[in-house]
């Protein structure tokens, strides 16, 4: 089926339909138009056309209970008639398109033009060529094959441009390819549960066909359109298709339409699939978006593309937000999204570019002026018409020199380094169980200051086992002996657990001998079923006696109820309801309890308090989750009002309370210790009770006894952060979060509130960067709000994965620590590269500039510059960006958002090495010929052959860069630059490779590279001077950075303005555009107002002599709004006397800091 665009899909399907029309009782078109109806319209239509959903199942030759037979020919036929469940992905950009995009680079365009002009002129031989009177230094070694050598420079420039373009394009292409691979990996992992031949099986989403009976449950992302057959309490979030945020309740008689791409928020059920792939509702939308490509023109090309497309796996259907539209978003991800690092880099690149432009302009102007003045004024030569081409050729040469200065000044390697570094990290992070969905999440993680983690499954193993129980008035500290339990109690207990749990939850025999039994489905329910098996009972017969279809009513578990109840009809027509849930919640609703004889006795509130003290708290303090199992009988008439939940879920009889253990993962305490050492606070947010949570937090090392910290329950947390009106106040949150370590019994909203509160807090001088882990559907908002959202790959629901940035494929907290390490490594790699790159830039620009001004010719020729550019950009970015991370990265605090990219140590290194290199190059330039006893290369005529003198300069320059590349491996002033160098084979290969190519260029490069071969002793000198870099590096490391106060300013140049939050959160449309515009306006207003207010306040304060506190307090409230504008790199503590003595000079920023530093 290779690569069909949508129109082929349709035309093919229509053809099939005419032939196979009779096979099934309804055609694809009919089903497709049926799925476009909603609610009651759909019910009416089903009634009129088909009768009911059963009839549709019969027409589709499927059974609501058994599902499809699942034979290959049948599935194949269904795929042919009704289509397959995938949407053909957008064509990736071809390599040529990427080349074309790379060519759009401004500097490259300038170079191409210069090269073409240069080429044109070299082939144009004007009549006045031999005219002696034309230009000044025309004599010398002029005749030596000058004519054929003229074109070489232009051609060489073009060649190097082609190199740069190909490298860039190849990088983009491999990035795109990696991204596609990543996407398809995410998709292949997406499986869905269907019933085939009476067996419940999980199949990849792409395998689903029309007529399948699919089981939908809480947290699923529906993979196809279907009709609801049976189920309970099913609520769907259809906002991805309709934009309505209210959850839609589904029922067979009111609204049976289930649409692909929507999320199941509550309940469970079964549906019969009626439309897949491009015919489903989401598919139709994608078709409109043009996901299938421009159909018509591609038909003829189809044959050619068949093989290529088969290789590229088709994309299974995903949600409307997360599918192809997302691909478009993601394909442009690196263009649109600005992470902290990218913000800083863009700023830096722009500044460097401007400087380079100025320098190159000055170079060209000086050269042209010098030449014209020298030729026409000093030597009083007339401008002869036949000499014009010669002059023009000179001017072109000057122009090319100017452009080379510019090319060297602009660090095109920066984007390349970032890309390589991120792509490399992302690839390697896969091995560390981190599946990165958004590239910049990787780097943001390095700045994380807080992690809010779930407990179950992340910090713990998520293998639940019942270890204590309270049955029939006895508290058993281990699993009781079945004979000690009354038979009536036992029967009730087994029924309550077997029936009142999802039937998809099972315990299967172990895969290997001696392994533990496999737990499938909800882990808490698995723990309870395991308890039944431990009591030597079996739950299967109970379930087969009472199949899912016979359950009368089910109240599914959700974060509000915190319990689950199932109503069954007994043989005598009366009803019995089984309930289970968090013990403190269910016990409140119990008014009886079974005693040792299996008879209910009265259970009063004071009995309950005693039980909480004697049973529940001791269990919780051992770190156990306590679950209460209860039941209630209802008469057959009058039938209770099942929708009145409060009355139904009351007057229960408690059967037992069990303590379930979920052991802490063995590697977690160590991982948490690493986080704390790295300056990251770990907080635990859980739905468990507070004692359990505290016990687990102590085991993990999140809290240490005797420390000053807070453990709060959700209710208490809400009480503390809300004012009298019930609104959340940031100041109140700021009082709590710094000490909060455990938030128990919390709802998803609490989690979101906490994350938002920490992110929006201005309590600390750096804005907090928060990572959040989540697995449930309801964690979506918190995952989206966080700077980095981690979803669980195994336990996580599709909704959570969709909202996350990184998926933990092993659900393990210690993988988060790996992510932190990689994130910091990305930042450091970029800094290493910058340190190297800027040294080269500074030196090359100054050399080219002064050389051109003093000797009218740059000592480093255009082609040489481009080669240097290639080493320092492409190769160095490869070499330095692929340094593997080390544990030492976790020994320092996070950098924070406002730290300049180039620290003072780096600035010291850059300037220090530049001084060394410039000294040596200028020495060689002006006295080199005497040192080596060779001809001077200065003032050579236009097309003279390359001189040894300039070749030595070029060679020395490259050698110094090579050895400086080794120096650049360390950015924090470490002495041992060779540390761990062999752990990075790429680095070694590149350094040696560059060295080899350099030898080839110098010895055999000849005219194109303006090189003349060097003697062995000259080579030795070049290498010796290069080695001096390493020695000089040690000298620089000895100078204490703290002494060099002036460097700080240099470092601050690169200070990036905080990217306004609005830009960072573009995906989270929390602020609508009007408000955004308003905000920008407001900020300017506040600036002005703020100045005036501060001044008025200060004057008034002096007049009244009142306390200064009021003045500053008032002012800080104003500043809080202008705060996102004002961010200095190092907040200066504003002392009061200072602030008051010079009111006019107090900028809003300083005011902002006085508040942030904690001055009241």
Coordinates of C-alpha atoms in Angstrom, one line a residue, residues 103-634:
X103 CA 21.7 28.6 0.4
X104 CA 19.4 31.3 1.7
X105 CA 22.0 32.3 4.2
X106 CA 23.0 35.9 3.7
X107 CA 26.7 35.6 4.2
X108 CA 26.8 32.7 1.7
X109 CA 24.9 34.7 -0.8
X110 CA 27.4 37.6 -0.5
X111 CA 30.2 35.1 -1.0
X112 CA 28.6 33.5 -4.0
X113 CA 28.2 36.9 -5.7
X114 CA 31.8 37.9 -4.9
X115 CA 33.0 34.6 -6.2
X116 CA 31.0 34.9 -9.4
X117 CA 32.2 38.4 -10.1
X118 CA 35.8 37.3 -9.4
X119 CA 35.4 34.4 -11.8
X120 CA 33.9 36.6 -14.5
X121 CA 36.7 39.1 -14.3
X122 CA 39.4 36.4 -14.4
X123 CA 38.1 35.2 -17.7
X124 CA 37.7 38.7 -19.1
X125 CA 41.0 39.8 -20.7
X126 CA 40.8 43.5 -21.5
X127 CA 42.8 45.0 -24.3
X128 CA 44.7 47.2 -21.9
X129 CA 46.0 44.2 -20.0
X130 CA 49.6 44.9 -20.9
X131 CA 49.4 48.6 -20.3
X132 CA 52.2 49.3 -17.8
X133 CA 50.6 52.5 -16.6
X134 CA 47.6 50.9 -15.0
X135 CA 48.2 49.9 -11.5
X136 CA 50.8 50.2 -8.9
X137 CA 52.5 47.0 -7.8
X138 CA 51.9 45.2 -11.0
X139 CA 55.5 44.1 -11.6
X140 CA 57.1 41.2 -9.7
X141 CA 56.3 37.7 -10.4
X142 CA 53.4 38.7 -12.6
X143 CA 53.9 36.6 -15.7
X144 CA 54.0 33.2 -14.0
X145 CA 50.9 31.7 -15.4
X146 CA 48.9 34.6 -14.0
X147 CA 46.2 34.2 -16.6
X148 CA 45.2 30.6 -15.7
X149 CA 45.5 31.1 -12.0
X150 CA 43.0 34.0 -11.7
X151 CA 39.9 31.9 -11.7
X152 CA 41.1 29.6 -8.9
X153 CA 40.2 31.9 -6.1
X154 CA 36.7 32.3 -7.3
X155 CA 36.2 28.6 -7.9
X156 CA 37.7 27.7 -4.5
X157 CA 35.3 30.1 -2.7
X158 CA 32.4 28.6 -4.6
X159 CA 33.6 25.1 -3.7
X160 CA 33.8 25.9 0.0
X161 CA 30.4 27.5 -0.1
X162 CA 29.1 24.2 -1.6
X163 CA 30.8 22.4 1.3
X164 CA 29.2 24.5 3.9
X165 CA 25.8 24.2 2.2
X166 CA 26.0 20.4 1.9
X167 CA 27.1 20.0 5.5
X168 CA 24.2 22.2 6.7
X169 CA 21.7 20.5 4.5
X170 CA 22.9 17.0 5.5
X171 CA 22.5 18.0 9.2
X172 CA 19.0 19.2 8.7
X173 CA 18.2 16.1 6.8
X174 CA 19.5 13.7 9.4
X175 CA 17.7 15.7 12.1
X176 CA 14.4 15.4 10.2
X177 CA 15.1 11.7 9.8
X178 CA 15.9 11.2 13.4
X179 CA 12.7 13.1 14.3
X180 CA 10.6 10.9 12.0
X181 CA 12.3 7.8 13.5
X182 CA 11.4 9.1 17.0
X183 CA 7.8 9.8 15.9
X184 CA 7.4 6.3 14.5
X185 CA 8.9 4.8 17.6
X186 CA 6.4 6.7 19.8
X187 CA 3.7 5.5 17.5
X188 CA 4.7 1.9 17.2
X189 CA 4.5 1.8 21.0
X190 CA 0.9 2.9 20.9
X191 CA -1.2 -0.2 21.3
X192 CA -4.9 -0.6 21.8
X193 CA -7.0 -3.3 23.4
X194 CA -9.5 -5.1 21.2
X195 CA -11.5 -8.4 21.5
X196 CA -10.7 -10.9 18.8
X197 CA -12.2 -14.4 18.8
X198 CA -13.3 -13.9 22.4
X199 CA -9.7 -13.1 23.5
X200 CA -8.7 -9.7 24.8
X201 CA -5.6 -8.7 22.9
X202 CA -3.4 -5.6 22.5
X203 CA -2.6 -4.7 18.9
X204 CA -0.8 -1.7 17.4
X205 CA -3.1 1.1 16.5
X206 CA -2.4 0.7 12.8
X207 CA -3.8 -2.8 12.9
X208 CA -7.3 -1.8 14.0
X209 CA -10.0 -2.5 11.3
X210 CA -13.7 -1.6 10.9
X211 CA -15.8 -4.1 12.8
X212 CA -13.2 -4.6 15.6
X213 CA -14.7 -4.5 19.2
X214 CA -12.4 -2.2 21.1
X215 CA -12.2 -1.8 24.9
X216 CA -11.9 1.8 25.9
X217 CA -11.0 2.8 29.4
X218 CA -9.9 5.8 31.5
X219 CA -7.0 7.7 29.9
X220 CA -7.2 6.3 26.4
X221 CA -6.8 8.2 23.3
X222 CA -9.4 6.8 20.9
X223 CA -7.6 5.5 17.8
X224 CA -10.7 5.3 15.5
X225 CA -14.3 6.3 15.2
X226 CA -16.9 3.9 16.7
X227 CA -20.3 3.3 18.3
X228 CA -20.6 2.7 22.0
X229 CA -22.0 -0.8 22.7
X230 CA -21.9 -1.1 26.5
X231 CA -20.0 0.3 29.4
X232 CA -20.3 2.4 32.4
X233 CA -19.9 6.0 33.3
X234 CA -18.0 6.8 30.1
X235 CA -17.1 10.5 29.8
X236 CA -15.1 11.8 26.9
X237 CA -13.2 15.0 26.4
X238 CA -14.0 16.0 22.8
X239 CA -12.3 19.4 23.0
X240 CA -9.7 18.3 20.4
X241 CA -12.4 18.0 17.8
X242 CA -15.2 20.4 19.0
X243 CA -13.3 22.9 21.1
X244 CA -15.9 22.4 23.9
X245 CA -14.1 21.8 27.1
X246 CA -17.0 20.1 28.9
X247 CA -16.8 16.3 29.2
X248 CA -19.5 14.5 27.2
X249 CA -21.3 11.6 28.8
X250 CA -21.7 8.7 26.4
X251 CA -24.6 6.2 26.5
X252 CA -26.2 3.8 24.0
X253 CA -29.5 5.5 23.9
X254 CA -28.4 9.2 24.1
X255 CA -25.0 9.7 22.5
X256 CA -23.2 6.6 21.3
X257 CA -20.7 8.4 19.0
X258 CA -17.1 7.9 19.9
X259 CA -14.7 9.9 17.8
X260 CA -11.0 9.3 17.0
X261 CA -8.6 11.7 18.7
X262 CA -10.8 12.3 21.7
X263 CA -9.7 11.4 25.3
X264 CA -11.5 9.1 27.7
X265 CA -11.7 11.1 31.0
X266 CA -13.7 8.6 33.0
X267 CA -15.2 5.2 33.0
X268 CA -14.8 2.3 30.6
X269 CA -16.7 0.4 27.9
X270 CA -16.7 -1.2 24.5
X271 CA -17.2 0.2 21.1
X272 CA -17.5 -1.3 17.6
X273 CA -15.1 0.5 15.2
X274 CA -16.9 2.1 12.2
X275 CA -14.3 4.3 10.6
X276 CA -10.5 4.2 10.5
X277 CA -7.6 6.2 9.1
X278 CA -8.5 8.9 6.6
X279 CA -12.2 8.2 6.9
X280 CA -12.3 8.8 10.7
X281 CA -13.2 12.3 11.9
X282 CA -9.6 13.2 12.7
X283 CA -8.5 11.7 9.4
X284 CA -11.0 13.9 7.5
X285 CA -9.5 17.0 9.3
X286 CA -6.0 15.9 8.4
X287 CA -7.0 15.5 4.8
X288 CA -8.2 19.1 4.8
X289 CA -4.9 20.1 6.3
X290 CA -3.2 18.5 3.4
X291 CA -1.5 15.8 5.4
X292 CA -1.7 13.6 2.4
X293 CA 0.2 16.0 0.3
X294 CA -0.9 17.7 -2.9
X295 CA -2.7 14.8 -4.4
X296 CA -2.9 15.5 -8.1
X297 CA 0.6 16.3 -9.1
X298 CA 2.0 13.3 -7.1
X299 CA 0.0 10.7 -8.9
X300 CA 2.4 10.3 -11.7
X301 CA 5.4 10.3 -9.4
X302 CA 3.8 7.6 -7.3
X303 CA 5.4 4.7 -9.0
X304 CA 8.9 6.1 -8.4
X305 CA 8.2 6.7 -4.8
X306 CA 6.8 3.4 -4.0
X307 CA 9.9 1.8 -2.6
X308 CA 11.0 4.8 -0.6
X309 CA 7.7 5.1 0.9
X310 CA 7.4 1.5 1.9
X311 CA 10.6 2.0 3.8
X312 CA 9.1 4.9 5.7
X313 CA 6.6 3.5 8.1
X314 CA 3.2 5.0 7.7
X315 CA 2.0 6.9 10.7
X316 CA -0.7 5.4 12.8
X317 CA -3.5 7.8 13.8
X318 CA -2.9 10.1 16.6
X319 CA -4.9 12.7 18.3
X320 CA -6.0 15.8 16.5
X321 CA -3.7 17.9 18.5
X322 CA -0.8 15.5 18.5
X323 CA -1.0 14.1 15.0
X324 CA 0.1 15.6 11.8
X325 CA -0.6 19.1 12.7
X326 CA 1.8 18.4 15.5
X327 CA 4.3 17.1 12.9
X328 CA 4.1 20.4 11.2
X329 CA 4.7 22.1 14.5
X330 CA 7.5 19.8 15.2
X331 CA 9.2 20.0 11.9
X332 CA 9.5 23.7 12.5
X333 CA 10.3 23.2 16.1
X334 CA 13.9 24.3 15.9
X335 CA 12.8 27.4 14.1
X336 CA 9.9 28.5 16.3
X337 CA 10.7 27.4 19.8
X338 CA 13.1 29.5 21.8
X339 CA 14.5 27.8 24.8
X340 CA 16.6 29.6 27.3
X341 CA 19.8 28.6 25.5
X342 CA 18.5 29.5 22.1
X343 CA 17.4 32.9 23.3
X344 CA 20.9 33.6 24.7
X345 CA 22.5 32.3 21.5
X346 CA 20.4 34.3 19.1
X347 CA 21.3 37.4 21.1
X348 CA 24.9 36.6 21.0
X349 CA 25.0 35.7 17.3
X350 CA 23.3 39.0 16.4
X351 CA 25.8 41.0 18.5
X352 CA 28.8 39.2 16.9
X353 CA 27.3 39.6 13.4
X354 CA 26.9 43.3 13.8
X355 CA 30.4 43.7 15.0
X356 CA 31.6 41.6 12.0
X357 CA 29.6 43.7 9.6
X358 CA 31.1 46.9 10.9
X359 CA 34.6 45.5 10.8
X360 CA 34.3 44.2 7.2
X361 CA 32.8 47.4 6.0
X362 CA 35.7 49.4 7.5
X363 CA 38.1 47.0 6.0
X364 CA 36.7 47.4 2.5
X365 CA 36.5 51.2 2.8
X366 CA 40.1 51.5 4.1
X367 CA 41.4 49.2 1.3
X368 CA 39.6 51.1 -1.5
X369 CA 40.6 54.5 -0.1
X370 CA 44.2 53.5 0.3
X371 CA 44.3 52.1 -3.2
X372 CA 42.7 55.1 -4.9
X373 CA 44.6 57.7 -2.9
X374 CA 47.9 55.8 -3.6
X375 CA 47.2 55.3 -7.3
X376 CA 45.5 58.5 -8.4
X377 CA 46.7 61.0 -5.8
X378 CA 50.2 60.1 -4.7
X379 CA 51.3 58.6 -8.1
X380 CA 49.1 61.0 -10.0
X381 CA 48.1 58.3 -12.5
X382 CA 45.2 59.1 -14.9
X383 CA 42.2 56.8 -15.0
X384 CA 42.6 55.2 -18.4
X385 CA 39.5 53.6 -19.9
X386 CA 41.4 50.4 -20.9
X387 CA 42.6 50.1 -17.3
X388 CA 39.1 50.0 -15.9
X389 CA 38.9 46.2 -15.7
X390 CA 42.2 46.0 -13.9
X391 CA 41.0 48.5 -11.3
X392 CA 37.7 46.7 -11.0
X393 CA 39.6 43.5 -10.4
X394 CA 41.4 45.2 -7.5
X395 CA 38.1 46.4 -6.1
X396 CA 36.6 42.9 -6.3
X397 CA 39.7 41.6 -4.5
X398 CA 39.1 44.1 -1.7
X399 CA 35.5 43.2 -1.6
X400 CA 36.3 39.5 -1.2
X401 CA 38.7 40.4 1.6
X402 CA 35.9 42.3 3.3
X403 CA 33.5 39.4 2.9
X404 CA 36.0 37.0 4.4
X405 CA 36.4 39.2 7.4
X406 CA 32.6 39.0 7.7
X407 CA 32.4 35.3 7.1
X408 CA 35.0 34.6 9.8
X409 CA 33.3 37.0 12.2
X410 CA 29.9 35.4 12.0
X411 CA 29.7 32.2 13.9
X412 CA 27.6 30.1 11.5
X413 CA 28.7 27.1 13.5
X414 CA 26.5 28.1 16.4
X415 CA 23.2 26.8 15.2
X416 CA 25.1 23.8 13.9
X417 CA 26.7 23.1 17.3
X418 CA 23.3 23.4 19.0
X419 CA 21.7 21.1 16.6
X420 CA 24.5 18.5 16.7
X421 CA 24.7 18.7 20.5
X422 CA 20.9 18.3 21.0
X423 CA 20.5 15.6 18.3
X424 CA 23.4 13.7 19.8
X425 CA 22.1 14.0 23.3
X426 CA 18.6 13.0 22.3
X427 CA 19.9 9.9 20.5
X428 CA 22.0 9.0 23.6
X429 CA 19.2 9.7 26.0
X430 CA 17.2 7.0 24.3
X431 CA 19.7 4.6 25.8
X432 CA 19.1 6.1 29.2
X433 CA 15.4 5.5 28.9
X434 CA 14.5 9.1 28.0
X435 CA 12.4 9.5 24.9
X436 CA 12.6 13.2 24.1
X437 CA 9.6 14.6 22.3
X438 CA 10.7 18.2 22.2
X439 CA 14.3 18.9 21.5
X440 CA 14.6 21.9 23.8
X441 CA 13.2 20.0 26.8
X442 CA 16.6 18.3 26.9
X443 CA 18.5 21.5 27.5
X444 CA 15.9 23.1 29.8
X445 CA 16.3 20.0 32.1
X446 CA 19.8 21.1 32.8
X447 CA 18.5 24.3 34.4
X448 CA 15.8 22.5 36.5
X449 CA 15.7 23.7 40.1
X450 CA 12.7 21.6 41.3
X451 CA 11.2 18.3 40.5
X452 CA 7.6 17.5 41.5
X453 CA 7.3 13.7 41.3
X454 CA 4.5 11.2 41.6
X455 CA 5.0 8.5 44.2
X456 CA 3.4 5.4 42.7
X457 CA 5.5 3.8 40.0
X458 CA 8.1 6.6 39.8
X459 CA 9.6 6.5 43.3
X460 CA 8.2 3.0 44.0
X461 CA 8.2 -0.2 42.0
X462 CA 4.5 -0.1 41.3
X463 CA 4.2 -3.7 42.2
X464 CA 1.5 -3.7 44.9
X465 CA 1.2 -6.5 47.4
X466 CA -1.1 -6.8 50.4
X467 CA 1.0 -7.3 53.5
X468 CA -1.4 -6.5 56.4
X469 CA -5.1 -6.9 56.8
X470 CA -7.8 -6.1 59.4
X471 CA -10.6 -8.7 59.0
X472 CA -13.3 -9.7 61.5
X473 CA -12.0 -7.6 64.4
X474 CA -8.4 -8.9 64.1
X475 CA -5.4 -7.0 62.8
X476 CA -3.2 -9.5 60.9
X477 CA 0.4 -8.3 60.5
X478 CA 0.9 -10.8 57.7
X479 CA -1.4 -12.6 55.3
X480 CA -3.9 -14.5 57.5
X481 CA -4.4 -18.3 57.3
X482 CA -7.6 -18.9 55.1
X483 CA -9.0 -21.2 57.8
X484 CA -9.0 -18.4 60.4
X485 CA -11.5 -16.4 58.4
X486 CA -15.2 -16.9 58.6
X487 CA -16.6 -18.5 55.4
X488 CA -19.3 -15.8 54.9
X489 CA -16.8 -13.1 55.3
X490 CA -14.5 -14.9 52.8
X491 CA -17.2 -15.2 50.2
X492 CA -18.1 -11.5 50.5
X493 CA -14.5 -10.5 50.3
X494 CA -13.7 -12.6 47.2
X495 CA -16.8 -11.3 45.4
X496 CA -16.2 -7.7 46.4
X497 CA -12.7 -7.9 45.1
X498 CA -13.3 -9.9 42.0
X499 CA -16.4 -8.1 40.7
X500 CA -15.6 -4.6 41.9
X501 CA -12.5 -4.2 39.8
X502 CA -11.8 -3.7 36.1
X503 CA -12.1 -7.0 34.3
X504 CA -9.1 -6.1 32.3
X505 CA -7.0 -6.4 35.5
X506 CA -5.6 -9.9 35.9
X507 CA -2.8 -11.8 37.5
X508 CA -1.0 -14.0 35.0
X509 CA 1.5 -16.8 35.7
X510 CA 5.2 -15.7 35.6
X511 CA 7.0 -15.6 32.3
X512 CA 10.1 -17.3 33.7
X513 CA 10.5 -20.0 36.4
X514 CA 10.9 -18.5 39.8
X515 CA 9.9 -15.0 38.7
X516 CA 7.0 -13.1 40.3
X517 CA 3.5 -13.5 38.8
X518 CA 2.8 -10.8 36.2
X519 CA 0.4 -8.0 37.1
X520 CA -1.7 -6.7 34.3
X521 CA -3.9 -3.6 34.5
X522 CA -4.5 -1.4 37.5
X523 CA -1.7 -2.2 40.0
X524 CA -3.8 -1.5 43.2
X525 CA -6.4 -3.9 41.9
X526 CA -3.7 -6.4 41.1
X527 CA -2.6 -6.2 44.7
X528 CA -6.1 -7.0 45.9
X529 CA -6.5 -9.9 43.4
X530 CA -3.2 -11.2 44.6
X531 CA -4.6 -11.1 48.1
X532 CA -7.5 -13.3 47.0
X533 CA -5.0 -15.8 45.5
X534 CA -2.9 -15.7 48.7
X535 CA -6.0 -16.6 50.6
X536 CA -6.1 -19.8 48.4
X537 CA -9.2 -18.6 46.6
X538 CA -9.8 -17.9 42.9
X539 CA -11.4 -14.9 41.3
X540 CA -11.9 -16.3 37.8
X541 CA -15.0 -18.4 38.5
X542 CA -16.7 -15.4 40.2
X543 CA -16.0 -13.3 37.1
X544 CA -17.2 -15.9 34.7
X545 CA -20.4 -16.3 36.7
X546 CA -21.0 -12.5 36.7
X547 CA -19.6 -11.3 33.3
X548 CA -19.1 -7.6 32.6
X549 CA -22.3 -7.3 30.6
X550 CA -24.3 -8.3 33.6
X551 CA -23.0 -5.6 35.9
X552 CA -26.0 -3.4 36.7
X553 CA -24.2 -0.1 37.4
X554 CA -20.6 0.9 37.9
X555 CA -19.3 4.0 39.6
X556 CA -15.8 4.1 38.2
X557 CA -12.8 5.5 40.2
X558 CA -12.0 9.1 39.7
X559 CA -10.0 11.7 41.5
X560 CA -13.1 13.2 43.1
X561 CA -14.7 10.0 44.4
X562 CA -11.4 8.3 45.4
X563 CA -13.5 5.0 45.4
X564 CA -15.0 2.6 43.0
X565 CA -18.4 0.8 43.3
X566 CA -20.2 -1.9 41.3
X567 CA -23.9 -2.7 41.6
X568 CA -25.0 -6.3 40.8
X569 CA -28.5 -7.8 40.7
X570 CA -28.8 -10.8 43.0
X571 CA -31.0 -13.9 42.0
X572 CA -33.8 -12.6 44.2
X573 CA -34.0 -9.3 42.2
X574 CA -32.5 -7.3 45.0
X575 CA -29.3 -5.3 44.5
X576 CA -25.9 -5.6 46.1
X577 CA -23.2 -2.9 45.8
X578 CA -19.5 -3.6 46.4
X579 CA -17.3 -0.6 47.2
X580 CA -13.5 -0.1 47.6
X581 CA -11.4 2.9 48.1
X582 CA -9.1 5.0 50.3
X583 CA -9.8 3.8 53.8
X584 CA -10.4 7.2 55.5
X585 CA -13.0 8.0 52.8
X586 CA -14.8 4.7 52.7
X587 CA -14.8 4.2 56.4
X588 CA -16.6 7.6 56.9
X589 CA -19.5 6.1 54.9
X590 CA -19.6 2.8 56.9
X591 CA -22.1 2.4 59.6
X592 CA -21.6 -1.4 60.2
X593 CA -18.6 -3.7 60.2
X594 CA -18.4 -7.5 59.9
X595 CA -17.3 -9.2 63.2
X596 CA -15.4 -12.5 63.6
X597 CA -18.6 -14.5 63.0
X598 CA -19.2 -12.8 59.7
X599 CA -22.2 -10.8 61.2
X600 CA -22.5 -7.0 60.8
X601 CA -22.3 -5.1 64.0
X602 CA -22.8 -1.4 64.6
X603 CA -19.8 0.8 63.7
X604 CA -20.0 4.2 65.4
X605 CA -17.8 7.3 64.7
X606 CA -15.9 6.7 67.9
X607 CA -15.2 3.1 66.8
X608 CA -14.0 4.6 63.6
X609 CA -11.6 7.0 65.3
X610 CA -10.3 4.1 67.4
X611 CA -9.8 2.0 64.3
X612 CA -7.9 4.9 62.6
X613 CA -5.6 5.1 65.6
X614 CA -5.1 1.4 66.1
X615 CA -5.1 0.1 62.5
X616 CA -4.9 2.7 59.8
X617 CA -2.2 5.0 61.2
X618 CA 0.2 2.2 62.2
X619 CA -0.2 0.7 58.7
X620 CA 0.4 4.2 57.1
X621 CA 3.4 4.8 59.2
X622 CA 4.9 1.6 57.8
X623 CA 4.5 3.2 54.3
X624 CA 1.4 1.1 53.4
X625 CA -1.5 2.3 51.4
X626 CA -4.7 1.4 53.2
X627 CA -7.8 0.3 51.2
X628 CA -11.2 -0.4 52.7
X629 CA -13.5 -3.0 51.1
X630 CA -17.2 -2.7 51.9
X631 CA -20.7 -3.6 50.6
X632 CA -24.3 -2.6 50.9
X633 CA -27.6 -4.4 50.0
X634 CA -30.6 -2.6 48.4

